[in-house]
mmCIF file of C-alpha atoms in Angstrom:
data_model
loop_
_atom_site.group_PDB
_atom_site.id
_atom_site.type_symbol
_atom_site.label_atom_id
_atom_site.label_comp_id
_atom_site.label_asym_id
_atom_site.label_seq_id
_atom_site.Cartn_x
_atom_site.Cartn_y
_atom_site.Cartn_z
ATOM 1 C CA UNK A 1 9.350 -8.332 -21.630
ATOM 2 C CA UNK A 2 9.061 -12.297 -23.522
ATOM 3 C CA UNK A 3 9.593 -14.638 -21.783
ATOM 4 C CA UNK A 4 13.059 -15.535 -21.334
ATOM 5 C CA UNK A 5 12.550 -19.217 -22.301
ATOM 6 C CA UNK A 6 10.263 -19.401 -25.529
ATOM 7 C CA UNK A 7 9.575 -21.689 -28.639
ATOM 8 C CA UNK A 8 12.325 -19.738 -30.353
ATOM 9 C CA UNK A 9 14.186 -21.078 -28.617
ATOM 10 C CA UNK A 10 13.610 -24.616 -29.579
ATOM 11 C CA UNK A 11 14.068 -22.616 -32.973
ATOM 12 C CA UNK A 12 17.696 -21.494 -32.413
ATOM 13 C CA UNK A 13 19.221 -23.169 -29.348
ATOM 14 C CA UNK A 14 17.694 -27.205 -30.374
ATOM 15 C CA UNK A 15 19.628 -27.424 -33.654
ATOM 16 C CA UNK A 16 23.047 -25.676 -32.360
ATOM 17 C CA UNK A 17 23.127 -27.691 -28.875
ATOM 18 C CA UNK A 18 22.414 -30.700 -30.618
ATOM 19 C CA UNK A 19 25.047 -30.467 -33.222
ATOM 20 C CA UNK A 20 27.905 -28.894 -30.608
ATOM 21 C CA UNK A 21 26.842 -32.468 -28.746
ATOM 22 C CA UNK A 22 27.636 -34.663 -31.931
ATOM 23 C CA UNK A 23 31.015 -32.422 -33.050
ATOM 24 C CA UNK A 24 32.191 -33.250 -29.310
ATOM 25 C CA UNK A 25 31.144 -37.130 -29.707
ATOM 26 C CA UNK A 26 32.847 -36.382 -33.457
ATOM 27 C CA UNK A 27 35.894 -35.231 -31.575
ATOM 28 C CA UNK A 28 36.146 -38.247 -29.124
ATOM 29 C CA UNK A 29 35.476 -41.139 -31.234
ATOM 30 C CA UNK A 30 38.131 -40.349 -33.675
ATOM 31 C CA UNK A 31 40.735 -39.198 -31.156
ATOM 32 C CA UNK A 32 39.820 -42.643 -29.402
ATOM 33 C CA UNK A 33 39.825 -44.773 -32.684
ATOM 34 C CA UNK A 34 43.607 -43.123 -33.875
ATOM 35 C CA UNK A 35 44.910 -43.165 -30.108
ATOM 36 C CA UNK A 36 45.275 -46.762 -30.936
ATOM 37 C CA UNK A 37 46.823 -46.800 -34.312
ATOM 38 C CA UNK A 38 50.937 -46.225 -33.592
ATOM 39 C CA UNK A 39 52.792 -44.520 -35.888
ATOM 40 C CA UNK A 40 55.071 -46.457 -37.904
ATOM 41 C CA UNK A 41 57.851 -44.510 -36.950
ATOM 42 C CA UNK A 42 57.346 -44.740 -33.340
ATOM 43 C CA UNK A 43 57.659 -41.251 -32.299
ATOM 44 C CA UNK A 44 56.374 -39.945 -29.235
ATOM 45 C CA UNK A 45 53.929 -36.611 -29.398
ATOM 46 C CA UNK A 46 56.676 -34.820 -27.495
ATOM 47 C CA UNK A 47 59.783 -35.629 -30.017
ATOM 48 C CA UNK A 48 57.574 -34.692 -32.880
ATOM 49 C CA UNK A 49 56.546 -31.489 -31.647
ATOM 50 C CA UNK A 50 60.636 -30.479 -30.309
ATOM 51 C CA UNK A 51 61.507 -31.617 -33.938
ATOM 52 C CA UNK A 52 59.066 -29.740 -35.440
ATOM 53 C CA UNK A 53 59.472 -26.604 -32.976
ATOM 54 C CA UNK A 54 63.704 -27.197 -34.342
ATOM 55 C CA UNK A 55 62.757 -27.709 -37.888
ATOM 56 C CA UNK A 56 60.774 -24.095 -38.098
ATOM 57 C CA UNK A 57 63.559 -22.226 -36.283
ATOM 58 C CA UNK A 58 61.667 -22.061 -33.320
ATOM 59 C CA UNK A 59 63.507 -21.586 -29.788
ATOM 60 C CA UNK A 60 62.508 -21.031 -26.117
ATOM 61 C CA UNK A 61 59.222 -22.283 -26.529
ATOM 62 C CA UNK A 62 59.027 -25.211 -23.771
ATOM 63 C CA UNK A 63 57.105 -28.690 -24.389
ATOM 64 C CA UNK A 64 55.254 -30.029 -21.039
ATOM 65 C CA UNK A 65 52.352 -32.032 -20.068
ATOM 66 C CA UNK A 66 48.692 -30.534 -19.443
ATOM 67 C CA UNK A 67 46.584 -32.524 -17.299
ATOM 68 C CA UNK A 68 42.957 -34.017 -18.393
ATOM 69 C CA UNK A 69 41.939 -35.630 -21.673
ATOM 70 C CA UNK A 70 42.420 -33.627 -24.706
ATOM 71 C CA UNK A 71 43.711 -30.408 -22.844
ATOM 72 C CA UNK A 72 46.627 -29.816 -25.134
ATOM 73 C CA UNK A 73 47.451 -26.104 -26.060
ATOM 74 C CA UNK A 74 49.746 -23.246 -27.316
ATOM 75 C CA UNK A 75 50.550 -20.319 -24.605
ATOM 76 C CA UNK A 76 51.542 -17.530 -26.794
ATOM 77 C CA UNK A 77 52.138 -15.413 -23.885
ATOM 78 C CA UNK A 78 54.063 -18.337 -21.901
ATOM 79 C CA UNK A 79 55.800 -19.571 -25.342
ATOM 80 C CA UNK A 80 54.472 -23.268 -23.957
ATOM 81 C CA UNK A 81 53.047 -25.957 -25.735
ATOM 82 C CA UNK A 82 51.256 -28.163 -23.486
ATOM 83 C CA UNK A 83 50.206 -31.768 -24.439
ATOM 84 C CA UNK A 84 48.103 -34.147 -22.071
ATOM 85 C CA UNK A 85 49.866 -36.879 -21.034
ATOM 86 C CA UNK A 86 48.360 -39.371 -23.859
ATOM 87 C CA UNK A 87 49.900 -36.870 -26.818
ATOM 88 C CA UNK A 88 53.039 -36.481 -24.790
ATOM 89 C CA UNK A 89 54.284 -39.896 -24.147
ATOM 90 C CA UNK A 90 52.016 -41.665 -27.092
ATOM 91 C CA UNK A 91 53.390 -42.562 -30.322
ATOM 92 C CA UNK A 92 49.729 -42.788 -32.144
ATOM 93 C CA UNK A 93 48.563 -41.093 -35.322
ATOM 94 C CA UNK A 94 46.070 -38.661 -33.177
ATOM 95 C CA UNK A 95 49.085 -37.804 -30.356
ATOM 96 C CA UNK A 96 51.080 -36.889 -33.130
ATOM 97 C CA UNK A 97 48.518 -35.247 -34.837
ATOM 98 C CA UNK A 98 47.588 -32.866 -31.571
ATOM 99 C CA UNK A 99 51.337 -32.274 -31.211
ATOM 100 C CA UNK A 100 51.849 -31.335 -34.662
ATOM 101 C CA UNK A 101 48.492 -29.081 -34.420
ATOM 102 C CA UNK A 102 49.743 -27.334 -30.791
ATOM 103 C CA UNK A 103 53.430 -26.219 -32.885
ATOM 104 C CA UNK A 104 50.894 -24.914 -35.599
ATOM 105 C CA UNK A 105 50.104 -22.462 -33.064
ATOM 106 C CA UNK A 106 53.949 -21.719 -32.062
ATOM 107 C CA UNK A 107 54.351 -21.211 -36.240
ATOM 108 C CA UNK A 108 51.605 -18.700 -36.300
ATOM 109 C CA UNK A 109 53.594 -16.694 -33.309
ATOM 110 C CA UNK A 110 56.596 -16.725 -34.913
ATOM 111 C CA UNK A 111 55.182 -15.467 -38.358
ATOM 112 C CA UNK A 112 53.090 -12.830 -36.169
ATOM 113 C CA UNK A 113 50.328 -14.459 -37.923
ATOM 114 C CA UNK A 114 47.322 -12.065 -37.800
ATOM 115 C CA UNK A 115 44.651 -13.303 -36.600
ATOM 116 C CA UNK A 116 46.187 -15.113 -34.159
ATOM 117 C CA UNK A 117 48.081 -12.023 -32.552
ATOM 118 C CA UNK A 118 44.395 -10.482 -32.446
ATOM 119 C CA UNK A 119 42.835 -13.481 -30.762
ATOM 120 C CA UNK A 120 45.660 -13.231 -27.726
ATOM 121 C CA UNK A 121 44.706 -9.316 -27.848
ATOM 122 C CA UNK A 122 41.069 -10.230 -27.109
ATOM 123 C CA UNK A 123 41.104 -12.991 -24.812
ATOM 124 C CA UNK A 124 41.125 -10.785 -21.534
ATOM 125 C CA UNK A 125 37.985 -8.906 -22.621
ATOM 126 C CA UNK A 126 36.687 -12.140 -23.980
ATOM 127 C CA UNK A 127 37.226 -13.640 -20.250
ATOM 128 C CA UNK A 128 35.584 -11.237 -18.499
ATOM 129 C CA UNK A 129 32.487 -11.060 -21.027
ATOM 130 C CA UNK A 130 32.050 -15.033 -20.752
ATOM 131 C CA UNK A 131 31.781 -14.344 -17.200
ATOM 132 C CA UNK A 132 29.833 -11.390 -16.768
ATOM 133 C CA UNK A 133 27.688 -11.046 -19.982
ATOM 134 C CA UNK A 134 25.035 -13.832 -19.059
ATOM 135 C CA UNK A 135 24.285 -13.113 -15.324
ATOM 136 C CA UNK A 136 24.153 -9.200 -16.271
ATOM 137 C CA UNK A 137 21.899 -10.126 -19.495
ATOM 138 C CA UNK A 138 19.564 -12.056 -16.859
ATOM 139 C CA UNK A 139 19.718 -9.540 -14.013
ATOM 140 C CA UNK A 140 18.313 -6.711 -16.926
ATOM 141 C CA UNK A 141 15.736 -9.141 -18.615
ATOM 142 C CA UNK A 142 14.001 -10.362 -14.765
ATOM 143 C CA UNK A 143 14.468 -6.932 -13.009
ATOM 144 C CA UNK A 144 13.247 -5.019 -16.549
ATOM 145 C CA UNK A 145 16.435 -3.250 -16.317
ATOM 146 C CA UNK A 146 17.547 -2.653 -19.985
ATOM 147 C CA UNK A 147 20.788 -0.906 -19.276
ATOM 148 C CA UNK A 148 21.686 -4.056 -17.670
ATOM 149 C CA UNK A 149 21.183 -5.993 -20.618
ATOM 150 C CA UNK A 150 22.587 -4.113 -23.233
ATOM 151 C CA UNK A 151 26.036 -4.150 -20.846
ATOM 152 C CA UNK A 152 25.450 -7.758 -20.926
ATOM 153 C CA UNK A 153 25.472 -7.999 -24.558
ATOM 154 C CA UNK A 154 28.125 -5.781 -25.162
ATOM 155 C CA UNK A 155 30.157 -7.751 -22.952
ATOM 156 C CA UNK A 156 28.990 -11.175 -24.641
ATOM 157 C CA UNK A 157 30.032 -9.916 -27.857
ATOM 158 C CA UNK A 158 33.513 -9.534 -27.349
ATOM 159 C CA UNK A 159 32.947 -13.579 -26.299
ATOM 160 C CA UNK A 160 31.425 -14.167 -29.429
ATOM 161 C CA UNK A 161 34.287 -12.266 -31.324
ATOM 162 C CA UNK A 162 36.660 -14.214 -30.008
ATOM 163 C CA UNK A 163 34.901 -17.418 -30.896
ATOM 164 C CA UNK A 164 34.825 -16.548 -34.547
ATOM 165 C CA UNK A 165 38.370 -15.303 -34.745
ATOM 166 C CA UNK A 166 39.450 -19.011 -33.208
ATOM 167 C CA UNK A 167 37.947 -20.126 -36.562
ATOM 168 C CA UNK A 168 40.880 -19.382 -38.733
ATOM 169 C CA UNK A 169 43.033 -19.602 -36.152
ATOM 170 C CA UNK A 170 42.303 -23.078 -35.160
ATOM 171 C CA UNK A 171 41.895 -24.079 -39.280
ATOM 172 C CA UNK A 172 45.245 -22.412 -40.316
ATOM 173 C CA UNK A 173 47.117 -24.463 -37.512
ATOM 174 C CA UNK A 174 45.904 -27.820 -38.500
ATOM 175 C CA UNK A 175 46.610 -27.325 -42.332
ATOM 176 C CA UNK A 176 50.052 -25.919 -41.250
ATOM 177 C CA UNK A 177 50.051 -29.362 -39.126
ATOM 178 C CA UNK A 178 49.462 -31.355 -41.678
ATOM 179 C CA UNK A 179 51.626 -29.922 -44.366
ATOM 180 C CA UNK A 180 55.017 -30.145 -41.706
ATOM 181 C CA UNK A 181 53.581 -33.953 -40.821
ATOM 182 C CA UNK A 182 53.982 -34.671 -44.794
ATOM 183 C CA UNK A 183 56.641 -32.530 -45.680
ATOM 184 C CA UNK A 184 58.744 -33.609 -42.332
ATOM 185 C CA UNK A 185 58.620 -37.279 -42.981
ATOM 186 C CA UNK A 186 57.172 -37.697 -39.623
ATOM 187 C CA UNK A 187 54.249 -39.840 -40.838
ATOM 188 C CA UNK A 188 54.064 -42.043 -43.847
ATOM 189 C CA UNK A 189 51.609 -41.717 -46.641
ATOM 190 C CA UNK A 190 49.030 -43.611 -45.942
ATOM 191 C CA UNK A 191 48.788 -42.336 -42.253
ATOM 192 C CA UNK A 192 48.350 -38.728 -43.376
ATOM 193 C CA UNK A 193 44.979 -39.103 -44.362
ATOM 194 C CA UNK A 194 44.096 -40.564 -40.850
ATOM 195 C CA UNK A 195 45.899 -37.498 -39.399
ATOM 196 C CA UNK A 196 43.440 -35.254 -41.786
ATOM 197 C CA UNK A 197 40.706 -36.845 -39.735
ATOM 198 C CA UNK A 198 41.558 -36.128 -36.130
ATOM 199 C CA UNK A 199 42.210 -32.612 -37.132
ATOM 200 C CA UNK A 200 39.117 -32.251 -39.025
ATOM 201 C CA UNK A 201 37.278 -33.706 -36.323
ATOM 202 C CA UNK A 202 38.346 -31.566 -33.594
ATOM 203 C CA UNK A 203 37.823 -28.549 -35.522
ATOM 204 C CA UNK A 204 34.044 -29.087 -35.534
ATOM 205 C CA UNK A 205 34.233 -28.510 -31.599
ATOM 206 C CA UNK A 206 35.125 -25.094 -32.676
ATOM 207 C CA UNK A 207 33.069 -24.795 -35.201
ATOM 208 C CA UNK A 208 29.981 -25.836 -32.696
ATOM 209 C CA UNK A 209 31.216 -23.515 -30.037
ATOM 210 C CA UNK A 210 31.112 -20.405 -32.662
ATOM 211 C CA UNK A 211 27.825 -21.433 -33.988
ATOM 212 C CA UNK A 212 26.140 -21.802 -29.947
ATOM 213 C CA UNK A 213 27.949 -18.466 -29.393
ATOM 214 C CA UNK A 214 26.395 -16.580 -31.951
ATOM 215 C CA UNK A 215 22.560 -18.625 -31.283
ATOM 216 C CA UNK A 216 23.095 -16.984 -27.552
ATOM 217 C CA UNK A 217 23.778 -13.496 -29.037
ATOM 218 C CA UNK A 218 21.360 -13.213 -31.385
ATOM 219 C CA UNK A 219 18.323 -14.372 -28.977
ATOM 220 C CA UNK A 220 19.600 -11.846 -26.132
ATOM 221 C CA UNK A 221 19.136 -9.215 -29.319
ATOM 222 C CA UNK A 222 15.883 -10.461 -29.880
ATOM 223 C CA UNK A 223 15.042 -10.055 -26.471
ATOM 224 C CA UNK A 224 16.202 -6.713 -26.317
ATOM 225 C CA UNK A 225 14.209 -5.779 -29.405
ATOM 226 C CA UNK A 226 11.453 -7.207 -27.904
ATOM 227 C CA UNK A 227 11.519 -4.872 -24.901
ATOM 228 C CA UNK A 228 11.158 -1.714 -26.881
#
């Protein structure tokens, strides 16, 4: 069996840790810089996303707060859009922007957009392979039980497949964001550009998250191979 901890991974893990690390700083600094440029129409994130939810024909999906920095989501299950307390009461270009991006999600529902209906399939399996895969992988690579391992990167898989169907998902809500920002008249023209960038931003995170994923899979493969 290789060691578990090698010089590929300085190959693999280095590069993808260090740019997941600068996507989240990415993700901060421009949510930080926008948090403090208001709107010129004054809106809070809350009326912007209740218009927006009104404007797509969208009913019984409740707005409320999330708690934490940046915690803001869509329950598809719940019908819930949840924005931290920042995006809910703020009026700036990034709480709008979040808001905007969180109804994206409630869009996609409605339109039984694809991908996202098969994200919300896989996120139970996904939750229990986060949680399992790694300390099973471990258990089969230090007690040389291979069975073990191969369960563990079954398991991790489905996490991994869930992380790259979040791509699209995550993409097609912030152009869908963007487009009802423009279209909607909730910001003005010069502020959709600054929009553009907390979006883009805070899809690296995602982008970062996919890209560690896969690094983890591929070296517990490796290790596998390496035991045979």
């Amino acid at each position: 069996m290789p060691f578990f901890f090698s010089t590929m991974d300085l190959v693999l893990l280095v590069p993808a840790m260090l740019f997941a690390l600068w996507a989240q700083w990415k993700v901060k600094s421009t949510y930080n810089k926008f948090s403090e440029v208001r709107s010129r129409y004054g809106r809070s994130g809350a009326e912007v996303a209740a218009s927006l939810l009104n404007r797509n024909g969208i009913g019984g999906v409740n707005i409320g707060r999330a708690e934490g920095l940046l915690s803001d989501y869509y329950d598809p299950t719940r019908k819930e859009v949840r924005l931290s307390e920042h995006n809910y009461d703020g009026n700036s270009i990034a709480a709008l922007s979040v808001a905007a991006h969180e109804v994206g999600h409630a869009i996609q529902h409605k339109l039984a957009y694809g991908p996202l209906n098969f994200r919300t399939t896989l996120f139970p399996v996904a939750n229990i392979g986060s949680s399992l895969a790694m300390p099973l992988a471990l258990l089969g690579i230090f007690m040389r039980m291979p069975m073990l391992l191969d369960i563990g990167i079954v398991l991790f898989s489905g996490a991994v497949l869930f992380q790259l169907v979040t791509l699209p998902v995550e993409f097609d809500a912030s152009r869908r964001a963007l487009a009802q920002l423009q279209s909607g008249g909730y910001l003005a023209s010069d502020e959709i550009g600054m929009a553009k960038k907390v979006l883009t931003a805070a899809a690296l995170t995602y982008v970062a998250a996919a890209a560690v994923a896969v690094i983890h899979l591929v070296r517990l493969v490796m290790l596998r191979q390496g035991d045979e």
